[in-house]
Each structure stands twice: as structure tokens, then as C-alpha cells.
mmCIF file of C-alpha atoms in Angstrom:
data_model
loop_
_atom_site.group_PDB
_atom_site.id
_atom_site.type_symbol
_atom_site.label_atom_id
_atom_site.label_comp_id
_atom_site.label_asym_id
_atom_site.label_seq_id
_atom_site.Cartn_x
_atom_site.Cartn_y
_atom_site.Cartn_z
ATOM 1 C CA MET A 1 78.822 -103.102 -56.525
ATOM 2 C CA SER A 2 76.983 -101.052 -53.926
ATOM 3 C CA SER A 3 78.835 -99.421 -51.060
ATOM 4 C CA ASP A 4 76.760 -101.504 -48.660
ATOM 5 C CA SER A 5 75.820 -105.171 -48.883
ATOM 6 C CA PHE A 6 73.515 -107.590 -47.125
ATOM 7 C CA ALA A 7 76.006 -110.385 -46.594
ATOM 8 C CA SER A 8 79.281 -111.688 -47.928
ATOM 9 C CA SER A 9 79.316 -113.661 -51.158
ATOM 10 C CA ASP A 10 80.544 -116.702 -49.235
ATOM 11 C CA GLN A 11 77.584 -116.534 -46.867
ATOM 12 C CA LEU A 12 75.172 -116.242 -49.738
ATOM 13 C CA ALA A 13 76.829 -119.047 -51.638
ATOM 14 C CA ASP A 14 76.360 -121.227 -48.575
ATOM 15 C CA THR A 15 72.691 -120.300 -48.500
ATOM 16 C CA ASN A 16 72.113 -120.979 -52.175
ATOM 17 C CA PRO A 17 75.029 -123.119 -53.428
ATOM 18 C CA GLU A 18 73.241 -124.255 -56.562
ATOM 19 C CA ILE A 19 72.238 -120.828 -57.853
ATOM 20 C CA GLY A 20 74.028 -119.362 -60.852
ATOM 21 C CA ASP A 21 73.979 -115.934 -62.449
ATOM 22 C CA ASP A 22 70.794 -116.632 -64.391
ATOM 23 C CA THR A 23 68.198 -118.320 -62.287
ATOM 24 C CA LEU A 24 64.717 -119.720 -62.745
ATOM 25 C CA ALA A 25 63.368 -119.860 -59.194
ATOM 26 C CA GLU A 26 59.962 -121.487 -58.847
ATOM 27 C CA ALA A 27 57.690 -119.748 -56.394
ATOM 28 C CA THR A 28 53.995 -119.546 -55.648
ATOM 29 C CA GLN A 29 52.434 -116.300 -56.761
ATOM 30 C CA PRO A 30 50.957 -114.331 -53.826
ATOM 31 C CA ASP A 31 47.411 -113.102 -53.508
ATOM 32 C CA PRO A 32 46.978 -109.550 -54.817
ATOM 33 C CA VAL A 33 47.962 -106.905 -52.306
ATOM 34 C CA ASP A 34 45.201 -104.465 -51.428
ATOM 35 C CA GLN A 35 46.794 -101.004 -51.577
ATOM 36 C CA THR A 36 43.530 -99.145 -51.257
ATOM 37 C CA ASP A 37 43.450 -96.451 -48.649
ATOM 38 C CA HIS A 38 39.897 -96.893 -47.399
ATOM 39 C CA ALA A 39 39.757 -93.233 -46.438
ATOM 40 C CA GLY A 40 40.579 -92.127 -49.969
ATOM 41 C CA PRO A 41 42.093 -93.121 -53.323
ATOM 42 C CA SER A 42 44.897 -95.598 -54.004
ATOM 43 C CA SER A 43 47.956 -95.103 -51.798
ATOM 44 C CA GLY A 44 50.359 -95.040 -54.754
ATOM 45 C CA PRO A 45 50.850 -95.688 -58.449
ATOM 46 C CA ASP A 46 49.763 -98.996 -59.930
ATOM 47 C CA LEU A 47 52.784 -101.318 -59.872
ATOM 48 C CA THR A 48 51.393 -103.755 -62.450
ATOM 49 C CA GLY A 49 51.640 -103.734 -66.251
ATOM 50 C CA GLY A 50 54.578 -103.410 -68.620
ATOM 51 C CA ARG A 51 57.080 -101.115 -66.983
ATOM 52 C CA LEU A 52 60.465 -100.848 -65.315
ATOM 53 C CA ILE A 53 60.441 -100.427 -61.535
ATOM 54 C CA LEU A 54 63.656 -99.418 -59.771
ATOM 55 C CA VAL A 55 63.517 -100.832 -56.260
ATOM 56 C CA GLY A 56 65.534 -99.494 -53.363
ATOM 57 C CA THR A 57 66.582 -102.228 -50.930
ATOM 58 C CA PRO A 58 67.985 -102.085 -47.366
ATOM 59 C CA ILE A 59 71.611 -101.047 -47.020
ATOM 60 C CA GLY A 60 72.065 -103.175 -43.930
ATOM 61 C CA ASN A 61 69.001 -103.144 -41.686
ATOM 62 C CA LEU A 62 66.220 -105.409 -42.964
ATOM 63 C CA GLY A 63 63.722 -103.327 -40.990
ATOM 64 C CA ASP A 64 64.082 -100.686 -43.706
ATOM 65 C CA ALA A 65 62.327 -102.911 -46.262
ATOM 66 C CA SER A 66 59.230 -100.957 -47.289
ATOM 67 C CA PRO A 67 55.767 -102.372 -48.061
ATOM 68 C CA ARG A 68 56.065 -100.976 -51.600
ATOM 69 C CA MET A 69 59.401 -102.734 -52.053
ATOM 70 C CA ARG A 70 57.784 -105.991 -50.990
ATOM 71 C CA GLU A 71 54.786 -105.547 -53.275
ATOM 72 C CA ALA A 72 56.909 -104.651 -56.283
ATOM 73 C CA ILE A 73 59.068 -107.740 -55.847
ATOM 74 C CA GLU A 74 56.138 -110.068 -55.235
ATOM 75 C CA THR A 75 54.103 -108.894 -58.245
ATOM 76 C CA ALA A 76 56.888 -108.459 -60.836
ATOM 77 C CA ASP A 77 57.146 -110.734 -63.860
ATOM 78 C CA VAL A 78 60.945 -110.526 -63.931
ATOM 79 C CA ILE A 79 63.516 -109.626 -61.282
ATOM 80 C CA ALA A 80 66.731 -108.092 -62.661
ATOM 81 C CA ALA A 81 69.226 -108.310 -59.793
ATOM 82 C CA GLU A 82 72.858 -107.210 -59.497
ATOM 83 C CA ASP A 83 73.604 -110.542 -57.800
ATOM 84 C CA THR A 84 70.918 -113.229 -58.018
ATOM 85 C CA ARG A 85 72.235 -115.104 -54.986
ATOM 86 C CA ARG A 86 72.113 -112.029 -52.795
ATOM 87 C CA PHE A 87 68.615 -111.213 -53.998
ATOM 88 C CA LEU A 88 67.360 -114.720 -53.226
ATOM 89 C CA SER A 89 69.012 -114.544 -49.803
ATOM 90 C CA LEU A 90 67.249 -111.227 -49.159
ATOM 91 C CA ALA A 91 63.915 -112.656 -50.312
ATOM 92 C CA GLN A 92 64.375 -115.661 -48.035
ATOM 93 C CA ARG A 93 65.171 -113.554 -44.977
ATOM 94 C CA LEU A 94 62.222 -111.230 -45.628
ATOM 95 C CA ASP A 95 59.939 -114.198 -46.357
ATOM 96 C CA LEU A 96 59.131 -112.828 -49.808
ATOM 97 C CA THR A 97 57.528 -114.864 -52.548
ATOM 98 C CA HIS A 98 58.550 -113.663 -55.969
ATOM 99 C CA THR A 99 58.501 -114.166 -59.691
ATOM 100 C CA LYS A 100 59.524 -117.363 -61.447
ATOM 101 C CA ARG A 101 62.267 -115.570 -63.381
ATOM 102 C CA VAL A 102 65.347 -113.945 -61.842
ATOM 103 C CA ILE A 103 68.150 -112.712 -64.090
ATOM 104 C CA SER A 104 71.437 -110.965 -63.399
ATOM 105 C CA VAL A 105 72.188 -107.391 -64.417
ATOM 106 C CA PHE A 106 75.618 -106.232 -63.289
ATOM 107 C CA ASP A 107 78.295 -103.856 -64.557
ATOM 108 C CA HIS A 108 79.784 -106.188 -67.155
ATOM 109 C CA ASN A 109 76.571 -107.494 -68.728
ATOM 110 C CA GLU A 110 74.200 -104.532 -68.371
ATOM 111 C CA GLY A 111 74.974 -103.308 -71.887
ATOM 112 C CA HIS A 112 73.605 -106.400 -73.597
ATOM 113 C CA ARG A 113 70.905 -107.017 -70.970
ATOM 114 C CA ALA A 114 69.319 -103.612 -71.575
ATOM 115 C CA PRO A 115 67.828 -104.432 -75.033
ATOM 116 C CA GLU A 116 66.532 -107.743 -73.680
ATOM 117 C CA LEU A 117 64.756 -105.988 -70.820
ATOM 118 C CA VAL A 118 63.337 -103.384 -73.203
ATOM 119 C CA ASP A 119 61.780 -106.200 -75.247
ATOM 120 C CA ILE A 120 60.357 -107.846 -72.119
ATOM 121 C CA ILE A 121 58.759 -104.603 -70.916
ATOM 122 C CA ALA A 122 57.487 -103.706 -74.395
ATOM 123 C CA ALA A 123 55.728 -107.093 -74.423
ATOM 124 C CA GLY A 124 53.714 -106.031 -71.377
ATOM 125 C CA GLU A 125 55.710 -107.512 -68.508
ATOM 126 C CA THR A 126 56.875 -105.718 -65.383
ATOM 127 C CA VAL A 127 60.585 -105.792 -64.588
ATOM 128 C CA VAL A 128 61.891 -104.955 -61.115
ATOM 129 C CA LEU A 129 65.535 -103.850 -61.164
ATOM 130 C CA LEU A 130 67.479 -103.842 -57.910
ATOM 131 C CA SER A 131 71.084 -103.781 -56.746
ATOM 132 C CA ASP A 132 72.705 -105.490 -53.786
ATOM 133 C CA ALA A 133 71.784 -102.602 -51.500
ATOM 134 C CA GLY A 134 70.386 -99.089 -51.782
ATOM 135 C CA MET A 135 69.076 -97.436 -54.932
ATOM 136 C CA PRO A 136 69.964 -98.974 -58.302
ATOM 137 C CA ALA A 137 71.551 -96.667 -60.898
ATOM 138 C CA VAL A 138 73.203 -94.621 -58.111
ATOM 139 C CA SER A 139 76.821 -95.864 -58.198
ATOM 140 C CA ASP A 140 75.276 -99.253 -59.025
ATOM 141 C CA PRO A 141 74.038 -100.997 -62.183
ATOM 142 C CA GLY A 142 70.825 -99.654 -63.679
ATOM 143 C CA TYR A 143 71.635 -96.469 -65.563
ATOM 144 C CA ARG A 144 71.977 -98.142 -68.961
ATOM 145 C CA VAL A 145 68.726 -100.055 -68.526
ATOM 146 C CA VAL A 146 66.891 -96.881 -67.520
ATOM 147 C CA LYS A 147 68.377 -95.006 -70.473
ATOM 148 C CA ALA A 148 67.343 -97.744 -72.920
ATOM 149 C CA CYS A 149 63.791 -97.834 -71.539
ATOM 150 C CA ALA A 150 63.521 -94.047 -71.640
ATOM 151 C CA GLU A 151 64.679 -93.976 -75.257
ATOM 152 C CA ALA A 152 62.098 -96.647 -76.083
ATOM 153 C CA GLY A 153 59.362 -94.568 -74.455
ATOM 154 C CA LEU A 154 58.561 -97.235 -71.849
ATOM 155 C CA PRO A 155 57.095 -96.464 -68.395
ATOM 156 C CA ILE A 156 59.677 -96.149 -65.622
ATOM 157 C CA THR A 157 58.984 -95.682 -61.924
ATOM 158 C CA SER A 158 60.654 -96.359 -58.589
ATOM 159 C CA THR A 159 59.956 -97.492 -55.048
ATOM 160 C CA PRO A 160 62.527 -95.313 -53.243
ATOM 161 C CA GLY A 161 64.532 -96.908 -50.494
ATOM 162 C CA PRO A 162 67.500 -96.396 -48.169
ATOM 163 C CA SER A 163 70.459 -94.431 -49.532
ATOM 164 C CA ALA A 164 73.895 -94.258 -47.938
ATOM 165 C CA VAL A 165 74.507 -91.009 -49.822
ATOM 166 C CA LEU A 166 71.546 -89.138 -48.380
ATOM 167 C CA MET A 167 71.791 -90.671 -44.924
ATOM 168 C CA ALA A 168 75.474 -89.799 -44.530
ATOM 169 C CA LEU A 169 74.806 -86.278 -45.784
ATOM 170 C CA ALA A 170 71.876 -85.815 -43.407
ATOM 171 C CA VAL A 171 73.778 -86.935 -40.287
ATOM 172 C CA SER A 172 77.083 -85.261 -41.179
ATOM 173 C CA GLY A 173 76.208 -81.871 -39.725
ATOM 174 C CA LEU A 174 77.584 -80.247 -42.889
ATOM 175 C CA PRO A 175 75.590 -77.989 -45.259
ATOM 176 C CA SER A 176 73.101 -80.079 -47.220
ATOM 177 C CA ASP A 177 71.234 -77.454 -49.249
ATOM 178 C CA ARG A 178 73.564 -78.096 -52.222
ATOM 179 C CA PHE A 179 75.741 -81.174 -52.662
ATOM 180 C CA SER A 180 77.383 -83.413 -55.241
ATOM 181 C CA PHE A 181 77.811 -87.188 -55.202
ATOM 182 C CA GLU A 182 81.219 -88.256 -56.529
ATOM 183 C CA GLY A 183 80.874 -92.038 -56.171
ATOM 184 C CA PHE A 184 83.826 -94.255 -55.279
ATOM 185 C CA LEU A 185 87.197 -92.553 -55.085
ATOM 186 C CA PRO A 186 89.747 -93.782 -57.661
ATOM 187 C CA ARG A 187 91.828 -96.696 -56.435
ATOM 188 C CA LYS A 188 95.207 -95.205 -57.405
ATOM 189 C CA SER A 189 96.672 -92.275 -55.506
ATOM 190 C CA GLY A 190 97.621 -90.327 -58.640
ATOM 191 C CA GLN A 191 94.083 -90.506 -59.984
ATOM 192 C CA ARG A 192 92.649 -89.600 -56.558
ATOM 193 C CA LYS A 193 94.878 -86.539 -56.368
ATOM 194 C CA THR A 194 93.839 -85.461 -59.859
ATOM 195 C CA LEU A 195 90.161 -85.734 -58.905
ATOM 196 C CA LEU A 196 90.626 -83.924 -55.593
ATOM 197 C CA THR A 197 92.538 -81.133 -57.335
ATOM 198 C CA GLU A 198 89.577 -80.683 -59.686
ATOM 199 C CA LEU A 199 87.186 -80.592 -56.711
ATOM 200 C CA LYS A 200 89.278 -78.435 -54.376
ATOM 201 C CA ALA A 201 87.386 -75.244 -55.238
ATOM 202 C CA GLU A 202 83.941 -76.919 -55.334
ATOM 203 C CA LYS A 203 81.620 -74.936 -53.052
ATOM 204 C CA ARG A 204 79.002 -77.657 -52.620
ATOM 205 C CA THR A 205 79.269 -80.364 -49.983
ATOM 206 C CA MET A 206 80.657 -83.546 -51.571
ATOM 207 C CA VAL A 207 79.886 -87.205 -50.843
ATOM 208 C CA PHE A 208 82.249 -90.087 -51.647
ATOM 209 C CA PHE A 209 82.384 -93.858 -51.130
ATOM 210 C CA GLU A 210 85.614 -95.515 -50.029
ATOM 211 C CA SER A 211 86.858 -98.947 -49.006
ATOM 212 C CA PRO A 212 88.219 -99.520 -45.478
ATOM 213 C CA HIS A 213 91.341 -100.995 -47.100
ATOM 214 C CA ARG A 214 92.154 -97.695 -48.859
ATOM 215 C CA ILE A 215 90.808 -95.122 -46.403
ATOM 216 C CA ALA A 216 94.170 -94.325 -44.772
ATOM 217 C CA ASP A 217 95.869 -93.624 -48.113
ATOM 218 C CA ALA A 218 92.819 -91.702 -49.345
ATOM 219 C CA MET A 219 92.826 -89.463 -46.266
ATOM 220 C CA ASP A 220 96.532 -88.726 -46.817
ATOM 221 C CA ASP A 221 95.596 -87.493 -50.293
ATOM 222 C CA PHE A 222 92.715 -85.397 -48.913
ATOM 223 C CA ALA A 223 95.125 -83.785 -46.448
ATOM 224 C CA GLU A 224 97.688 -83.041 -49.152
ATOM 225 C CA ILE A 225 95.282 -81.660 -51.768
ATOM 226 C CA ILE A 226 92.318 -80.292 -49.806
ATOM 227 C CA GLY A 227 94.169 -79.281 -46.643
ATOM 228 C CA ILE A 228 93.836 -80.471 -43.062
ATOM 229 C CA ASP A 229 91.387 -77.802 -41.863
ATOM 230 C CA ARG A 230 88.400 -78.559 -44.139
ATOM 231 C CA PRO A 231 85.370 -79.866 -42.153
ATOM 232 C CA MET A 232 84.536 -83.491 -42.902
ATOM 233 C CA ALA A 233 82.532 -86.474 -41.662
ATOM 234 C CA ILE A 234 82.951 -90.209 -42.186
ATOM 235 C CA SER A 235 80.010 -92.573 -41.663
ATOM 236 C CA ARG A 236 80.514 -96.313 -41.419
ATOM 237 C CA GLU A 237 78.134 -99.274 -41.269
ATOM 238 C CA LEU A 238 75.061 -97.079 -41.783
ATOM 239 C CA THR A 239 71.830 -98.637 -40.412
ATOM 240 C CA LYS A 240 73.828 -101.586 -39.041
ATOM 241 C CA THR A 241 74.666 -102.644 -35.488
ATOM 242 C CA TYR A 242 77.964 -100.771 -35.325
ATOM 243 C CA GLU A 243 76.847 -97.633 -37.139
ATOM 244 C CA GLU A 244 79.090 -94.672 -36.378
ATOM 245 C CA THR A 245 79.643 -91.180 -37.749
ATOM 246 C CA LEU A 246 82.949 -89.442 -37.105
ATOM 247 C CA ARG A 247 82.945 -85.656 -37.423
ATOM 248 C CA GLY A 248 85.889 -83.287 -37.475
ATOM 249 C CA THR A 249 88.369 -81.997 -40.019
ATOM 250 C CA VAL A 250 90.353 -83.697 -42.762
ATOM 251 C CA GLY A 251 93.360 -83.662 -40.426
ATOM 252 C CA SER A 252 91.640 -85.152 -37.381
ATOM 253 C CA LEU A 253 89.879 -87.820 -39.423
ATOM 254 C CA ARG A 254 93.102 -88.686 -41.217
ATOM 255 C CA ASP A 255 94.627 -89.529 -37.827
ATOM 256 C CA GLN A 256 91.665 -91.781 -36.998
ATOM 257 C CA ALA A 257 91.795 -93.425 -40.424
ATOM 258 C CA ALA A 258 95.477 -94.203 -39.905
ATOM 259 C CA GLU A 259 94.458 -96.399 -36.975
ATOM 260 C CA GLY A 260 92.023 -98.284 -39.210
ATOM 261 C CA LEU A 261 88.312 -97.953 -39.936
ATOM 262 C CA ARG A 262 86.175 -101.006 -40.564
ATOM 263 C CA GLY A 263 82.991 -101.389 -42.534
ATOM 264 C CA GLU A 264 81.538 -99.646 -45.559
ATOM 265 C CA LEU A 265 82.516 -95.969 -45.523
ATOM 266 C CA THR A 266 80.736 -92.869 -46.787
ATOM 267 C CA LEU A 267 82.763 -89.651 -46.713
ATOM 268 C CA VAL A 268 81.157 -86.205 -46.583
ATOM 269 C CA LEU A 269 83.437 -83.237 -47.302
ATOM 270 C CA ALA A 270 82.458 -79.608 -46.775
ATOM 271 C CA GLY A 271 82.664 -77.376 -49.817
ATOM 272 C CA ALA A 272 85.249 -74.651 -50.257
ATOM 273 C CA THR A 273 84.382 -71.402 -48.511
ATOM 274 C CA GLU A 274 84.129 -68.094 -50.294
ATOM 275 C CA VAL A 275 87.343 -66.166 -49.824
ATOM 276 C CA GLU A 276 87.313 -62.425 -50.449
ATOM 277 C CA THR A 277 90.076 -61.712 -52.927
ATOM 278 C CA ALA A 278 90.942 -58.836 -55.242
ATOM 279 C CA PRO A 279 92.988 -58.684 -58.458
ATOM 280 C CA GLU A 280 95.678 -56.712 -56.627
ATOM 281 C CA ASP A 281 96.224 -59.667 -54.291
ATOM 282 C CA HIS A 282 97.606 -61.781 -57.126
ATOM 283 C CA LEU A 283 99.824 -59.438 -59.119
ATOM 284 C CA GLY A 284 102.901 -61.278 -57.899
ATOM 285 C CA GLU A 285 101.730 -64.441 -59.677
ATOM 286 C CA VAL A 286 101.022 -62.465 -62.857
ATOM 287 C CA SER A 287 104.502 -60.929 -62.753
ATOM 288 C CA ALA A 288 106.099 -64.329 -62.197
ATOM 289 C CA LEU A 289 104.329 -65.738 -65.246
ATOM 290 C CA VAL A 290 105.315 -62.727 -67.337
ATOM 291 C CA ASP A 291 108.937 -63.083 -66.210
ATOM 292 C CA SER A 292 108.827 -66.736 -67.336
ATOM 293 C CA GLY A 293 107.839 -65.684 -70.845
ATOM 294 C CA VAL A 294 104.016 -65.760 -70.727
ATOM 295 C CA ARG A 295 102.227 -62.851 -72.418
ATOM 296 C CA ALA A 296 100.741 -60.445 -69.886
ATOM 297 C CA LYS A 297 97.150 -60.984 -71.077
ATOM 298 C CA ASP A 298 97.573 -64.758 -70.970
ATOM 299 C CA ALA A 299 99.145 -64.565 -67.516
ATOM 300 C CA ALA A 300 96.234 -62.431 -66.304
ATOM 301 C CA GLY A 301 93.827 -64.986 -67.755
ATOM 302 C CA GLN A 302 95.506 -67.892 -65.983
ATOM 303 C CA VAL A 303 95.470 -66.122 -62.629
ATOM 304 C CA ALA A 304 91.894 -64.937 -63.090
ATOM 305 C CA LYS A 305 90.705 -68.466 -63.835
ATOM 306 C CA LYS A 306 92.548 -69.873 -60.839
ATOM 307 C CA PHE A 307 90.941 -67.451 -58.389
ATOM 308 C CA GLY A 308 87.557 -66.900 -60.036
ATOM 309 C CA LEU A 309 88.277 -63.325 -61.024
ATOM 310 C CA SER A 310 87.697 -61.239 -64.132
ATOM 311 C CA LYS A 311 90.555 -61.498 -66.640
ATOM 312 C CA ARG A 312 90.058 -57.853 -67.568
ATOM 313 C CA ASP A 313 90.215 -56.721 -63.922
ATOM 314 C CA VAL A 314 93.415 -58.682 -63.278
ATOM 315 C CA TYR A 315 95.042 -57.371 -66.447
ATOM 316 C CA GLU A 316 94.049 -53.764 -65.680
ATOM 317 C CA ALA A 317 95.391 -54.112 -62.135
ATOM 318 C CA TRP A 318 98.689 -55.424 -63.486
ATOM 319 C CA LEU A 319 98.991 -52.587 -66.012
ATOM 320 C CA HIS A 320 98.385 -49.963 -63.333
ATOM 321 C CA ARG A 321 100.501 -51.568 -60.631
ATOM 322 C CA GLU A 322 102.803 -49.296 -58.709
#
């Protein structure tokens, strides 16, 4: 499920109460769209023929629907949607005509759908794959279909669209030259703490998704593992009416999260800063390990790994300590 959605499942069910997971929706095929730039060549790649097209869809604001997104949907032979009801609701609100065939591709059926879609594309049909919101295959279904098509040597392209990951990063005010996307945080505190411990020394800016129902507990874990002084930003309801980005530190944002944050949340955490350290600064830890029964070389190795130092330098410093 994407971190952002167009509407609740109940709303969509009300709009299309008769629609199931696999849907044959009759629609009139549109006239061909003229993509020719009259001042030059075609404005983009040909979107017809047997291929897989990943389509980015709005993460909240329907005004972000691109002309290429519209064309891809209207000319596809098959629509592979994370939720068929939400797709048909989107198409209705954007006044899109579309293919006669709409099938579901979600987390629990993507594995067996992938070979089916490979066969469809190999037969010369165009498949558009989209998730509920944002870019498919980015913390959403799609990766296994793309992998299967790539292994089969089939054409794959994309009509890029809105991305909560990139938008939150861009507006965070934190370094964006290097970053990592970590997806949804684990639901359980113990697993969250394990992940955050692994990422504590990461120097790149990090982006996470989190639910408003778990944000307070998650921020407590950030404070405990990462520390309260690390710069951070939290964006909520991106592109929507109540869009807001909170900027501060882990500590200040934890206090705000404790009061409750609504909407879909994207967290952006600054990377760890370089700290000047020398082997001599950590000889006490080496000695403590040695006193506990660890061989000196092994103790030096453990300390060196922890602080990003040379094992040889730490061991030599310990041997020549005063």
C-alpha cells in the first residue's frame, strides 16, 4: 500500500460497489493522441506496442496528473492496478477513458501475476502498471513484475509522476545530494530499534514512511537510538489541502508527535556527521574488553569497527599506551 492514497476504501466502494478485484470495465477507446511537437520531433517515446509502462499517479492532488499519465492509461491494452476500485475512481474523477481490461496486482498476488503479465506483453500488448498513489515499485507493488519483464527481455518504460519520497526530501531543508529511502518503519518497537541502530552511523540523509497511529512511539525510538539533537523533518499530507512540513530536531519533533500528527507522514532524518576521532580516544574501551577476557587484537578490531578506524592503528595505540 502506498504511503498516500486518493480516497478511503469505503469511499471507493461506495463509488463502485459492484467492482471486484478482477474487473472487465467496458469503455470506448479514445481517438489517438497527437504527441507531435510541431516545432520538432515527437515529444516522448512511443507508448504503444508490447511493453510494460510504470505510471506514476497523484499522491493527493489530482492536478498533478500528467498528460503522459493520461495517454498511457487511455491507450493501454491492460491496466494492472494495486486496487482496481481506486483506479476506476481515479479514472472517473479525471474523466479518463481506458482499456476494457483492468486486473489487480497487489502484494499478495504479484508473484503469480508476474508470469501472466509477461505472457500478455510478449504477445504484443501494452500493460500499464500503477499503484494507489505515487510511483509503483517504490514501496509499492511492481518490483516483481518489472524483474520478470526484465528477465524476459521485454521493453519497460515509465511515465514518472509525483513521489512523496522526493518531495519530502526536497522541502526538508536537509542535505539532498546523497540519501537513502528506507520505506515504512517496522511496526514493532524492537524491530524499529534494531533498524535504527543499524542506521545510526549512516551519513546520508534518510527517508522513512510512518503511520500517524505509530508516529509517537516511533519518535520515542528515534530519540532513544539516534539521539534528540539530530536534525529532522516530518511532512504530512503532501500535495493535499492541509500539507505541512515540520522542521527541527528529533527531540522537538518527538514532542509534537506526542500531541498527535494526522495524515500520511514522510520522515526525513539527517545523516550522522563526521566526528574527528583518534585511536587514542578509545583505549579505555579496548582495555575494558581485554579485562573481560577478549584478546587484545580482537578487542582492537571491535572498537575499530565501531568507530570506523583502522584495526592496526587501534591495536598499535593500545600496545604503546602510557
